[in-house]
Amino acid sequence: MSEPSGIFHVKDPQALKAVAHPLRVRLLGALRVDGPATATELAARFGESSGSTSYHLRQLARYGFVEEVPERRDARERRWRPVHKYTSWSELELSGSPEGREAAGFLRDRQIEVLVQDRERFERERESWGPAWSDAAGMSDDAARLTPASVSLLYERFRAMIRELEAADAGGADVERVSLHLAAFPARGYAR
């Protein structure tokens, strides 16, 4: 079975709105992190009906986020997989319509929710991770005077460094899935 390819750059506000639905964001995230699944498996995981997850998976497929796995264990099974590993969008491209601004805003809010959930989960489970992970995990913040071009370069290098380190660590005995977040927002009038 093939792995999902790179980045899906969304330009259509309708497509971004389609993926911005709360359950669809969770379904797509689960498929990207845990691999292919059926609507029934996802329904059990998220406490939804299989009819609901099936409908939302079809909507994600309609806009190119997921696809059916062609290989089936039996004639009735419909397994779904992500088409792309990541979703991106341009705030500038989508800011031309209220629908685009709303969908982009929802997805930014969802990214912050995921960050908070990841931190809270780690705090609850800290003792089970051991000293090396307790020391390595955490958050950092900084402030710098940068141009928009430099911020874009920062994101590009951040992604490249993640892929480089992921390749170097592949197969390591202590490799774990790590949730990484990078945010950059210009700010005026506040002291750091």
JSON list of C-alpha atoms in Angstrom, two decimals:
[
{"chain": "A", "resi": 1, "resn": "MET", "atom": "CA", "xyz": [0.00, 0.00, 0.00]},
{"chain": "A", "resi": 2, "resn": "SER", "atom": "CA", "xyz": [1.41, 3.40, -0.92]},
{"chain": "A", "resi": 3, "resn": "GLU", "atom": "CA", "xyz": [2.12, 6.12, 1.62]},
{"chain": "A", "resi": 4, "resn": "PRO", "atom": "CA", "xyz": [0.35, 9.47, 1.30]},
{"chain": "A", "resi": 5, "resn": "SER", "atom": "CA", "xyz": [2.30, 11.98, -0.74]},
{"chain": "A", "resi": 6, "resn": "GLY", "atom": "CA", "xyz": [3.50, 15.43, 0.32]},
{"chain": "A", "resi": 7, "resn": "ILE", "atom": "CA", "xyz": [1.41, 18.53, 0.77]},
{"chain": "A", "resi": 8, "resn": "PHE", "atom": "CA", "xyz": [-2.10, 19.26, -0.50]},
{"chain": "A", "resi": 9, "resn": "HIS", "atom": "CA", "xyz": [-2.19, 23.03, -1.05]},
{"chain": "A", "resi": 10, "resn": "VAL", "atom": "CA", "xyz": [-5.85, 24.02, -0.82]},
{"chain": "A", "resi": 11, "resn": "LYS", "atom": "CA", "xyz": [-6.88, 27.00, -2.95]},
{"chain": "A", "resi": 12, "resn": "ASP", "atom": "CA", "xyz": [-10.64, 26.47, -3.01]},
{"chain": "A", "resi": 13, "resn": "PRO", "atom": "CA", "xyz": [-12.52, 27.88, 0.01]},
{"chain": "A", "resi": 14, "resn": "GLN", "atom": "CA", "xyz": [-15.13, 25.13, -0.47]},
{"chain": "A", "resi": 15, "resn": "ALA", "atom": "CA", "xyz": [-12.47, 22.43, -0.07]},
{"chain": "A", "resi": 16, "resn": "LEU", "atom": "CA", "xyz": [-11.03, 24.12, 3.01]},
{"chain": "A", "resi": 17, "resn": "LYS", "atom": "CA", "xyz": [-14.53, 24.49, 4.42]},
{"chain": "A", "resi": 18, "resn": "ALA", "atom": "CA", "xyz": [-15.13, 20.79, 3.76]},
{"chain": "A", "resi": 19, "resn": "VAL", "atom": "CA", "xyz": [-12.09, 19.74, 5.77]},
{"chain": "A", "resi": 20, "resn": "ALA", "atom": "CA", "xyz": [-12.76, 22.37, 8.45]},
{"chain": "A", "resi": 21, "resn": "HIS", "atom": "CA", "xyz": [-15.75, 20.42, 9.78]},
{"chain": "A", "resi": 22, "resn": "PRO", "atom": "CA", "xyz": [-14.84, 19.25, 13.33]},
{"chain": "A", "resi": 23, "resn": "LEU", "atom": "CA", "xyz": [-15.42, 15.54, 12.69]},
{"chain": "A", "resi": 24, "resn": "ARG", "atom": "CA", "xyz": [-13.72, 15.62, 9.29]},
{"chain": "A", "resi": 25, "resn": "VAL", "atom": "CA", "xyz": [-10.60, 17.19, 10.80]},
{"chain": "A", "resi": 26, "resn": "ARG", "atom": "CA", "xyz": [-10.49, 14.37, 13.35]},
{"chain": "A", "resi": 27, "resn": "LEU", "atom": "CA", "xyz": [-11.12, 11.65, 10.73]},
{"chain": "A", "resi": 28, "resn": "LEU", "atom": "CA", "xyz": [-8.40, 12.96, 8.42]},
{"chain": "A", "resi": 29, "resn": "GLY", "atom": "CA", "xyz": [-5.98, 13.31, 11.34]},
{"chain": "A", "resi": 30, "resn": "ALA", "atom": "CA", "xyz": [-6.66, 9.74, 12.48]},
{"chain": "A", "resi": 31, "resn": "LEU", "atom": "CA", "xyz": [-6.07, 8.35, 8.98]},
{"chain": "A", "resi": 32, "resn": "ARG", "atom": "CA", "xyz": [-2.83, 10.32, 8.65]},
{"chain": "A", "resi": 33, "resn": "VAL", "atom": "CA", "xyz": [-1.50, 9.25, 12.03]},
{"chain": "A", "resi": 34, "resn": "ASP", "atom": "CA", "xyz": [-2.83, 5.71, 12.41]},
{"chain": "A", "resi": 35, "resn": "GLY", "atom": "CA", "xyz": [-3.25, 4.61, 8.80]},
{"chain": "A", "resi": 36, "resn": "PRO", "atom": "CA", "xyz": [-6.18, 3.26, 6.79]},
{"chain": "A", "resi": 37, "resn": "ALA", "atom": "CA", "xyz": [-9.46, 2.47, 8.53]},
{"chain": "A", "resi": 38, "resn": "THR", "atom": "CA", "xyz": [-13.09, 1.73, 7.81]},
{"chain": "A", "resi": 39, "resn": "ALA", "atom": "CA", "xyz": [-15.96, 4.06, 8.64]},
{"chain": "A", "resi": 40, "resn": "THR", "atom": "CA", "xyz": [-17.05, 1.54, 11.29]},
{"chain": "A", "resi": 41, "resn": "GLU", "atom": "CA", "xyz": [-13.61, 1.52, 12.94]},
{"chain": "A", "resi": 42, "resn": "LEU", "atom": "CA", "xyz": [-13.51, 5.31, 12.98]},
{"chain": "A", "resi": 43, "resn": "ALA", "atom": "CA", "xyz": [-17.08, 5.51, 14.28]},
{"chain": "A", "resi": 44, "resn": "ALA", "atom": "CA", "xyz": [-16.16, 3.32, 17.26]},
{"chain": "A", "resi": 45, "resn": "ARG", "atom": "CA", "xyz": [-13.06, 5.38, 17.94]},
{"chain": "A", "resi": 46, "resn": "PHE", "atom": "CA", "xyz": [-14.88, 8.72, 17.93]},
{"chain": "A", "resi": 47, "resn": "GLY", "atom": "CA", "xyz": [-18.23, 7.66, 19.37]},
{"chain": "A", "resi": 48, "resn": "GLU", "atom": "CA", "xyz": [-20.12, 8.38, 16.14]},
{"chain": "A", "resi": 49, "resn": "SER", "atom": "CA", "xyz": [-22.43, 6.31, 13.98]},
{"chain": "A", "resi": 50, "resn": "SER", "atom": "CA", "xyz": [-20.84, 4.51, 11.03]},
{"chain": "A", "resi": 51, "resn": "GLY", "atom": "CA", "xyz": [-23.36, 6.29, 8.79]},
{"chain": "A", "resi": 52, "resn": "SER", "atom": "CA", "xyz": [-22.03, 9.64, 9.97]},
{"chain": "A", "resi": 53, "resn": "THR", "atom": "CA", "xyz": [-18.36, 8.73, 9.55]},
{"chain": "A", "resi": 54, "resn": "SER", "atom": "CA", "xyz": [-19.11, 7.18, 6.14]},
{"chain": "A", "resi": 55, "resn": "TYR", "atom": "CA", "xyz": [-20.82, 10.38, 4.98]},
{"chain": "A", "resi": 56, "resn": "HIS", "atom": "CA", "xyz": [-17.96, 12.57, 6.19]},
{"chain": "A", "resi": 57, "resn": "LEU", "atom": "CA", "xyz": [-15.33, 10.31, 4.62]},
{"chain": "A", "resi": 58, "resn": "ARG", "atom": "CA", "xyz": [-17.16, 10.58, 1.29]},
{"chain": "A", "resi": 59, "resn": "GLN", "atom": "CA", "xyz": [-17.12, 14.38, 1.63]},
{"chain": "A", "resi": 60, "resn": "LEU", "atom": "CA", "xyz": [-13.38, 14.31, 2.31]},
{"chain": "A", "resi": 61, "resn": "ALA", "atom": "CA", "xyz": [-12.95, 12.10, -0.75]},
{"chain": "A", "resi": 62, "resn": "ARG", "atom": "CA", "xyz": [-15.04, 14.49, -2.87]},
{"chain": "A", "resi": 63, "resn": "TYR", "atom": "CA", "xyz": [-12.52, 17.26, -2.18]},
{"chain": "A", "resi": 64, "resn": "GLY", "atom": "CA", "xyz": [-9.41, 15.08, -2.59]},
{"chain": "A", "resi": 65, "resn": "PHE", "atom": "CA", "xyz": [-8.34, 14.60, 1.04]},
{"chain": "A", "resi": 66, "resn": "VAL", "atom": "CA", "xyz": [-8.94, 10.82, 1.30]},
{"chain": "A", "resi": 67, "resn": "GLU", "atom": "CA", "xyz": [-9.49, 7.89, -1.03]},
{"chain": "A", "resi": 68, "resn": "GLU", "atom": "CA", "xyz": [-10.65, 4.32, -0.82]},
{"chain": "A", "resi": 69, "resn": "VAL", "atom": "CA", "xyz": [-7.93, 1.71, -0.47]},
{"chain": "A", "resi": 70, "resn": "PRO", "atom": "CA", "xyz": [-8.19, -0.35, -3.68]},
{"chain": "A", "resi": 71, "resn": "GLU", "atom": "CA", "xyz": [-7.15, -3.63, -2.02]},
{"chain": "A", "resi": 72, "resn": "ARG", "atom": "CA", "xyz": [-10.03, -5.09, 0.01]},
{"chain": "A", "resi": 73, "resn": "ARG", "atom": "CA", "xyz": [-10.09, -7.97, 2.49]},
{"chain": "A", "resi": 74, "resn": "ASP", "atom": "CA", "xyz": [-13.64, -8.76, 1.38]},
{"chain": "A", "resi": 75, "resn": "ALA", "atom": "CA", "xyz": [-16.21, -7.36, -1.05]},
{"chain": "A", "resi": 76, "resn": "ARG", "atom": "CA", "xyz": [-18.06, -5.31, 1.60]},
{"chain": "A", "resi": 77, "resn": "GLU", "atom": "CA", "xyz": [-15.09, -3.63, 3.24]},
{"chain": "A", "resi": 78, "resn": "ARG", "atom": "CA", "xyz": [-14.34, 0.00, 2.38]},
{"chain": "A", "resi": 79, "resn": "ARG", "atom": "CA", "xyz": [-11.08, 1.16, 3.92]},
{"chain": "A", "resi": 80, "resn": "TRP", "atom": "CA", "xyz": [-10.05, 4.79, 3.60]},
{"chain": "A", "resi": 81, "resn": "ARG", "atom": "CA", "xyz": [-6.60, 6.37, 3.51]},
{"chain": "A", "resi": 82, "resn": "PRO", "atom": "CA", "xyz": [-5.28, 9.91, 3.28]},
{"chain": "A", "resi": 83, "resn": "VAL", "atom": "CA", "xyz": [-4.15, 11.12, -0.13]},
{"chain": "A", "resi": 84, "resn": "HIS", "atom": "CA", "xyz": [-1.66, 13.64, 1.26]},
{"chain": "A", "resi": 85, "resn": "LYS", "atom": "CA", "xyz": [0.45, 13.76, 4.39]},
{"chain": "A", "resi": 86, "resn": "TYR", "atom": "CA", "xyz": [-0.19, 17.46, 5.05]},
{"chain": "A", "resi": 87, "resn": "THR", "atom": "CA", "xyz": [-2.70, 20.18, 4.22]},
{"chain": "A", "resi": 88, "resn": "SER", "atom": "CA", "xyz": [-1.65, 23.76, 3.62]},
{"chain": "A", "resi": 89, "resn": "TRP", "atom": "CA", "xyz": [-3.33, 26.91, 2.44]},
{"chain": "A", "resi": 90, "resn": "SER", "atom": "CA", "xyz": [-2.49, 30.53, 1.77]},
{"chain": "A", "resi": 91, "resn": "GLU", "atom": "CA", "xyz": [-4.17, 33.03, 4.04]},
{"chain": "A", "resi": 92, "resn": "LEU", "atom": "CA", "xyz": [-3.82, 35.60, 1.24]},
{"chain": "A", "resi": 93, "resn": "GLU", "atom": "CA", "xyz": [-5.52, 33.36, -1.35]},
{"chain": "A", "resi": 94, "resn": "LEU", "atom": "CA", "xyz": [-8.41, 32.55, 0.98]},
{"chain": "A", "resi": 95, "resn": "SER", "atom": "CA", "xyz": [-8.89, 35.99, 2.49]},
{"chain": "A", "resi": 96, "resn": "GLY", "atom": "CA", "xyz": [-10.91, 37.09, -0.54]},
{"chain": "A", "resi": 97, "resn": "SER", "atom": "CA", "xyz": [-14.11, 35.52, 0.76]},
{"chain": "A", "resi": 98, "resn": "PRO", "atom": "CA", "xyz": [-15.83, 35.32, 4.14]},
{"chain": "A", "resi": 99, "resn": "GLU", "atom": "CA", "xyz": [-16.10, 31.54, 3.67]},
{"chain": "A", "resi": 100, "resn": "GLY", "atom": "CA", "xyz": [-12.33, 31.23, 3.09]},
{"chain": "A", "resi": 101, "resn": "ARG", "atom": "CA", "xyz": [-11.49, 33.41, 6.12]},
{"chain": "A", "resi": 102, "resn": "GLU", "atom": "CA", "xyz": [-13.89, 31.42, 8.31]},
{"chain": "A", "resi": 103, "resn": "ALA", "atom": "CA", "xyz": [-12.49, 28.02, 7.25]},
{"chain": "A", "resi": 104, "resn": "ALA", "atom": "CA", "xyz": [-8.87, 29.15, 7.68]},
{"chain": "A", "resi": 105, "resn": "GLY", "atom": "CA", "xyz": [-9.72, 30.59, 11.11]},
{"chain": "A", "resi": 106, "resn": "PHE", "atom": "CA", "xyz": [-11.37, 27.34, 12.17]},
{"chain": "A", "resi": 107, "resn": "LEU", "atom": "CA", "xyz": [-8.33, 25.32, 11.12]},
{"chain": "A", "resi": 108, "resn": "ARG", "atom": "CA", "xyz": [-5.96, 27.67, 13.00]},
{"chain": "A", "resi": 109, "resn": "ASP", "atom": "CA", "xyz": [-8.16, 27.28, 16.09]},
{"chain": "A", "resi": 110, "resn": "ARG", "atom": "CA", "xyz": [-8.11, 23.49, 15.62]},
{"chain": "A", "resi": 111, "resn": "GLN", "atom": "CA", "xyz": [-4.29, 23.51, 15.47]},
{"chain": "A", "resi": 112, "resn": "ILE", "atom": "CA", "xyz": [-4.19, 25.34, 18.80]},
{"chain": "A", "resi": 113, "resn": "GLU", "atom": "CA", "xyz": [-6.68, 22.86, 20.31]},
{"chain": "A", "resi": 114, "resn": "VAL", "atom": "CA", "xyz": [-4.44, 19.98, 19.21]},
{"chain": "A", "resi": 115, "resn": "LEU", "atom": "CA", "xyz": [-1.41, 21.68, 20.78]},
{"chain": "A", "resi": 116, "resn": "VAL", "atom": "CA", "xyz": [-3.25, 22.10, 24.10]},
{"chain": "A", "resi": 117, "resn": "GLN", "atom": "CA", "xyz": [-4.53, 18.49, 24.01]},
{"chain": "A", "resi": 118, "resn": "ASP", "atom": "CA", "xyz": [-1.02, 17.18, 23.25]},
{"chain": "A", "resi": 119, "resn": "ARG", "atom": "CA", "xyz": [0.45, 19.12, 26.18]},
{"chain": "A", "resi": 120, "resn": "GLU", "atom": "CA", "xyz": [-2.30, 18.05, 28.58]},
{"chain": "A", "resi": 121, "resn": "ARG", "atom": "CA", "xyz": [-1.96, 14.40, 27.54]},
{"chain": "A", "resi": 122, "resn": "PHE", "atom": "CA", "xyz": [1.79, 14.49, 28.10]},
{"chain": "A", "resi": 123, "resn": "GLU", "atom": "CA", "xyz": [1.36, 16.07, 31.53]},
{"chain": "A", "resi": 124, "resn": "ARG", "atom": "CA", "xyz": [-1.11, 13.32, 32.54]},
{"chain": "A", "resi": 125, "resn": "GLU", "atom": "CA", "xyz": [1.26, 10.62, 31.28]},
{"chain": "A", "resi": 126, "resn": "ARG", "atom": "CA", "xyz": [4.62, 12.27, 32.14]},
{"chain": "A", "resi": 127, "resn": "GLU", "atom": "CA", "xyz": [5.70, 9.61, 34.63]},
{"chain": "A", "resi": 128, "resn": "SER", "atom": "CA", "xyz": [5.20, 6.82, 32.10]},
{"chain": "A", "resi": 129, "resn": "TRP", "atom": "CA", "xyz": [7.59, 8.42, 29.59]},
{"chain": "A", "resi": 130, "resn": "GLY", "atom": "CA", "xyz": [10.71, 8.27, 31.72]},
{"chain": "A", "resi": 131, "resn": "PRO", "atom": "CA", "xyz": [13.46, 10.82, 32.33]},
{"chain": "A", "resi": 132, "resn": "ALA", "atom": "CA", "xyz": [14.77, 11.18, 28.76]},
{"chain": "A", "resi": 133, "resn": "TRP", "atom": "CA", "xyz": [11.34, 12.14, 27.33]},
{"chain": "A", "resi": 134, "resn": "SER", "atom": "CA", "xyz": [10.47, 14.24, 30.39]},
{"chain": "A", "resi": 135, "resn": "ASP", "atom": "CA", "xyz": [13.64, 16.25, 29.80]},
{"chain": "A", "resi": 136, "resn": "ALA", "atom": "CA", "xyz": [13.27, 16.50, 26.00]},
{"chain": "A", "resi": 137, "resn": "ALA", "atom": "CA", "xyz": [9.55, 17.31, 25.82]},
{"chain": "A", "resi": 138, "resn": "GLY", "atom": "CA", "xyz": [8.26, 20.79, 26.34]},
{"chain": "A", "resi": 139, "resn": "MET", "atom": "CA", "xyz": [7.69, 24.13, 24.76]},
{"chain": "A", "resi": 140, "resn": "SER", "atom": "CA", "xyz": [9.78, 27.11, 23.90]},
{"chain": "A", "resi": 141, "resn": "ASP", "atom": "CA", "xyz": [9.04, 30.61, 22.73]},
{"chain": "A", "resi": 142, "resn": "ASP", "atom": "CA", "xyz": [11.06, 33.41, 21.29]},
{"chain": "A", "resi": 143, "resn": "ALA", "atom": "CA", "xyz": [10.62, 36.75, 19.58]},
{"chain": "A", "resi": 144, "resn": "ALA", "atom": "CA", "xyz": [12.57, 38.11, 16.63]},
{"chain": "A", "resi": 145, "resn": "ARG", "atom": "CA", "xyz": [12.34, 40.96, 14.17]},
{"chain": "A", "resi": 146, "resn": "LEU", "atom": "CA", "xyz": [11.80, 39.23, 10.80]},
{"chain": "A", "resi": 147, "resn": "THR", "atom": "CA", "xyz": [10.38, 39.91, 7.36]},
{"chain": "A", "resi": 148, "resn": "PRO", "atom": "CA", "xyz": [7.53, 37.84, 5.90]},
{"chain": "A", "resi": 149, "resn": "ALA", "atom": "CA", "xyz": [10.09, 36.18, 3.60]},
{"chain": "A", "resi": 150, "resn": "SER", "atom": "CA", "xyz": [12.20, 35.15, 6.58]},
{"chain": "A", "resi": 151, "resn": "VAL", "atom": "CA", "xyz": [9.17, 33.68, 8.37]},
{"chain": "A", "resi": 152, "resn": "SER", "atom": "CA", "xyz": [8.34, 31.66, 5.24]},
{"chain": "A", "resi": 153, "resn": "LEU", "atom": "CA", "xyz": [11.96, 30.45, 5.12]},
{"chain": "A", "resi": 154, "resn": "LEU", "atom": "CA", "xyz": [11.73, 29.51, 8.81]},
{"chain": "A", "resi": 155, "resn": "TYR", "atom": "CA", "xyz": [8.72, 27.26, 8.07]},
{"chain": "A", "resi": 156, "resn": "GLU", "atom": "CA", "xyz": [10.48, 25.72, 5.07]},
{"chain": "A", "resi": 157, "resn": "ARG", "atom": "CA", "xyz": [13.63, 24.95, 7.06]},
{"chain": "A", "resi": 158, "resn": "PHE", "atom": "CA", "xyz": [11.63, 23.67, 10.02]},
{"chain": "A", "resi": 159, "resn": "ARG", "atom": "CA", "xyz": [9.82, 21.15, 7.79]},
{"chain": "A", "resi": 160, "resn": "ALA", "atom": "CA", "xyz": [13.09, 20.12, 6.09]},
{"chain": "A", "resi": 161, "resn": "MET", "atom": "CA", "xyz": [14.81, 19.61, 9.43]},
{"chain": "A", "resi": 162, "resn": "ILE", "atom": "CA", "xyz": [11.92, 17.48, 10.70]},
{"chain": "A", "resi": 163, "resn": "ARG", "atom": "CA", "xyz": [12.17, 15.20, 7.63]},
{"chain": "A", "resi": 164, "resn": "GLU", "atom": "CA", "xyz": [15.97, 15.01, 8.00]},
{"chain": "A", "resi": 165, "resn": "LEU", "atom": "CA", "xyz": [15.80, 14.04, 11.69]},
{"chain": "A", "resi": 166, "resn": "GLU", "atom": "CA", "xyz": [12.94, 11.62, 11.04]},
{"chain": "A", "resi": 167, "resn": "ALA", "atom": "CA", "xyz": [15.04, 9.82, 8.41]},
{"chain": "A", "resi": 168, "resn": "ALA", "atom": "CA", "xyz": [18.07, 9.72, 10.73]},
{"chain": "A", "resi": 169, "resn": "ASP", "atom": "CA", "xyz": [16.00, 8.30, 13.61]},
{"chain": "A", "resi": 170, "resn": "ALA", "atom": "CA", "xyz": [14.11, 5.73, 11.51]},
{"chain": "A", "resi": 171, "resn": "GLY", "atom": "CA", "xyz": [14.27, 2.34, 13.19]},
{"chain": "A", "resi": 172, "resn": "GLY", "atom": "CA", "xyz": [15.71, 3.69, 16.45]},
{"chain": "A", "resi": 173, "resn": "ALA", "atom": "CA", "xyz": [14.80, 1.77, 19.60]},
{"chain": "A", "resi": 174, "resn": "ASP", "atom": "CA", "xyz": [13.37, 4.82, 21.36]},
{"chain": "A", "resi": 175, "resn": "VAL", "atom": "CA", "xyz": [11.56, 6.43, 18.41]},
{"chain": "A", "resi": 176, "resn": "GLU", "atom": "CA", "xyz": [8.10, 7.78, 19.23]},
{"chain": "A", "resi": 177, "resn": "ARG", "atom": "CA", "xyz": [5.60, 9.87, 17.32]},
{"chain": "A", "resi": 178, "resn": "VAL", "atom": "CA", "xyz": [6.22, 13.47, 18.40]},
{"chain": "A", "resi": 179, "resn": "SER", "atom": "CA", "xyz": [3.73, 16.31, 17.98]},
{"chain": "A", "resi": 180, "resn": "LEU", "atom": "CA", "xyz": [5.50, 19.41, 16.69]},
{"chain": "A", "resi": 181, "resn": "HIS", "atom": "CA", "xyz": [4.00, 22.89, 16.39]},
{"chain": "A", "resi": 182, "resn": "LEU", "atom": "CA", "xyz": [5.48, 26.09, 15.00]},
{"chain": "A", "resi": 183, "resn": "ALA", "atom": "CA", "xyz": [3.59, 29.35, 14.98]},
{"chain": "A", "resi": 184, "resn": "ALA", "atom": "CA", "xyz": [4.65, 32.81, 13.90]},
{"chain": "A", "resi": 185, "resn": "PHE", "atom": "CA", "xyz": [2.46, 35.91, 14.17]},
{"chain": "A", "resi": 186, "resn": "PRO", "atom": "CA", "xyz": [3.54, 39.53, 13.86]},
{"chain": "A", "resi": 187, "resn": "ALA", "atom": "CA", "xyz": [2.83, 41.61, 16.94]},
{"chain": "A", "resi": 188, "resn": "ARG", "atom": "CA", "xyz": [2.92, 45.34, 17.59]},
{"chain": "A", "resi": 189, "resn": "GLY", "atom": "CA", "xyz": [2.87, 47.21, 20.84]},
{"chain": "A", "resi": 190, "resn": "TYR", "atom": "CA", "xyz": [3.69, 44.56, 23.37]},
{"chain": "A", "resi": 191, "resn": "ALA", "atom": "CA", "xyz": [6.83, 44.12, 25.37]},
{"chain": "A", "resi": 192, "resn": "ARG", "atom": "CA", "xyz": [8.49, 40.77, 25.50]}
]
